[in-house]
Each structure stands twice: as C-alpha cells, then as structure tokens.
Steps between C-alpha positions, in 0.01 A plus 500: 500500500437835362306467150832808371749255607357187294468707211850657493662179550283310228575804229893395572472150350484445124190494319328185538124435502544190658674657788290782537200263540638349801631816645114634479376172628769517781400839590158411468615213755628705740194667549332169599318446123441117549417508165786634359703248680263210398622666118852487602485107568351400180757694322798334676392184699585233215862712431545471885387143525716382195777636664503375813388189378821483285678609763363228775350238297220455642133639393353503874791625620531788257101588573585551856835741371251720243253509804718657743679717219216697401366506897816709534430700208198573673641574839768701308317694229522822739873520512539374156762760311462488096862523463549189286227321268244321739615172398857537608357560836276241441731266458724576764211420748484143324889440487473570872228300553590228353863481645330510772334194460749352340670490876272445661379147312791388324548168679129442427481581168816286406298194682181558281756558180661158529157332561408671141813356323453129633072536440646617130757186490225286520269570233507381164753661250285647266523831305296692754632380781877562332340819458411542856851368628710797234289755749536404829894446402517872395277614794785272720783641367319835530394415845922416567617852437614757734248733577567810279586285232182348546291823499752641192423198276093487596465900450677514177391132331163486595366868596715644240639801754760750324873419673438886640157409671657144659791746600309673710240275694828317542695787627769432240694625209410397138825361483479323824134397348679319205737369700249308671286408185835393333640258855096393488504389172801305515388312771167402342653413182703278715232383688255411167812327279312201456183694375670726252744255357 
C-alpha cells in the first residue's frame, strides 16, 4: 500500500488521537514491524477478548476468537483502508469471527451451558453463589439472542460503541441499530424478570 494513499485516507476521518495511533501502528504493520503489531495487541486484546467472551461465554473459547482476530489483522494490515476508525474494522473482524464460531459449536456449547446451570443448582445458596447464578442467567439470556441482537447489546452495554460505530461493523442503519438494541432489550428484560423484580 502506497505510504500517499494511507495518509490521504487517514486525513479524511475526524480528529482522533486514538485513531491515528492505530492507523500509524497499522501502517507500521503493514510493513512487517512485529513490534508495532505486538503494540497493537496490548492496546486491544482485553476489548477484543471481553467481547467475544460476552458474546460466546466462554473465556477459552474467546482466547482462541482474539487469537485468530488479530492473526488476520496481521495477514491483512497491507490491504487495510483507513476509511472508518480502526476499531470499527476491528470489530467487524470479531463479529465475524465469532458468528463464525457461534455455528460452528453451538450444539456444543449449549451441552457445556446446561452442565454449568445443574453444577450451579447444586451448590449451596449463599450470597456469592446467588451472585454467581444473577451472571450466568444474564450471560444465558444473552447467549439466547439472535445474532445481531447479540453483537448490538454486547457492543453498546459493555464496549460502550456509539449507535453510528455498531452501525457500521454491522452493516446497518442507526435506526435499524436501535431497533435491534430496543427488540434485545425486551427480550432480556423478559428473560431476567425474576432478577429485577
């Protein structure tokens, strides 16, 4: 990618440090700097694991996801365009992952689930445990969404995404966005009656 090309696109976006950061590490990237990309990972590899962790539910799991996202970060880095903040394409390379995943195991990862509710059942009913039963309900009724309500809800609750960014690693409208938050919502207030009431 010609060195011009990165520079006019970058000087399109709006003025944020943040962003410019990881367009000069992804250049730097794309030039093979193994350092730079080592820099990239610290900055984003607990955002990327909390998500898909969220998202799947399960820590192992989500390691493997944040491995092979910023592998094709990596493997990308030369035809990355800065046409959008970093982390919007960022995070389209997890949401894609992850669905991925999500496919590919879902029969095993509603086995292991259950076996987590009846280990829970069993132990003794005291605060922590109460505690520890109130989470893996919400990361259940998380886990039940559809997809993009799925993604919508972890983006915006727990990564704190602006509705525009979500928009786009979604390929969505705002509106369509809220839409989803709002149907998501519903269903998880639904879902968590007995712990709100």
């Amino acid at each position: 990618m010609a060195s011009s090309t990165f520079a006019a696109l970058s000087d399109s976006l709006p003025d944020d440090p943040e962003n410019a950061r990881d367009i000069e590490l992804m250049r730097l990237i794309a030039a093979g700097d193994e350092t730079a990309m080592r820099d990239l990972i610290e900055r984003y590899q607990a955002r990327v694991i909390g998500t898909a962790t969220r998202m799947l539910g399960s820590d192992r799991e989500a390691e493997d996801v944040a491995q092979q996202v910023f592998v094709r970060i990596w493997k990308s880095a030369g035809r990355y365009q800065p046409s959008a903040k970093f982390t919007t394409w960022m995070f389209t390379i997890v949401r894609n992952l992850v669905f991925n995943h999500t496919r590919r195991y879902r029969g095993q990862a509603e086995t292991e689930l259950d076996e987590e509710i009846r280990d829970t059942r069993q132990k003794t009913p005291d605060q922590d445990v109460l505690e520890e039963e109130k989470q893996q309900a919400i990361q259940s009724a998380i886990d039940a969404l559809p997809e993009a309500q799925r993604l919508a809800i972890v983006l915006r609750r727990y990564d704190n995404v602006p509705y525009e960014e979500i928009a786009r690693i979604m390929g969505q409208t705002v509106p369509a966005v809220k839409s989803l938050l709002f149907r998501a919502r519903t269903s998880l207030r639904e879902s968590l009656r007995q712990y709100l009431e």
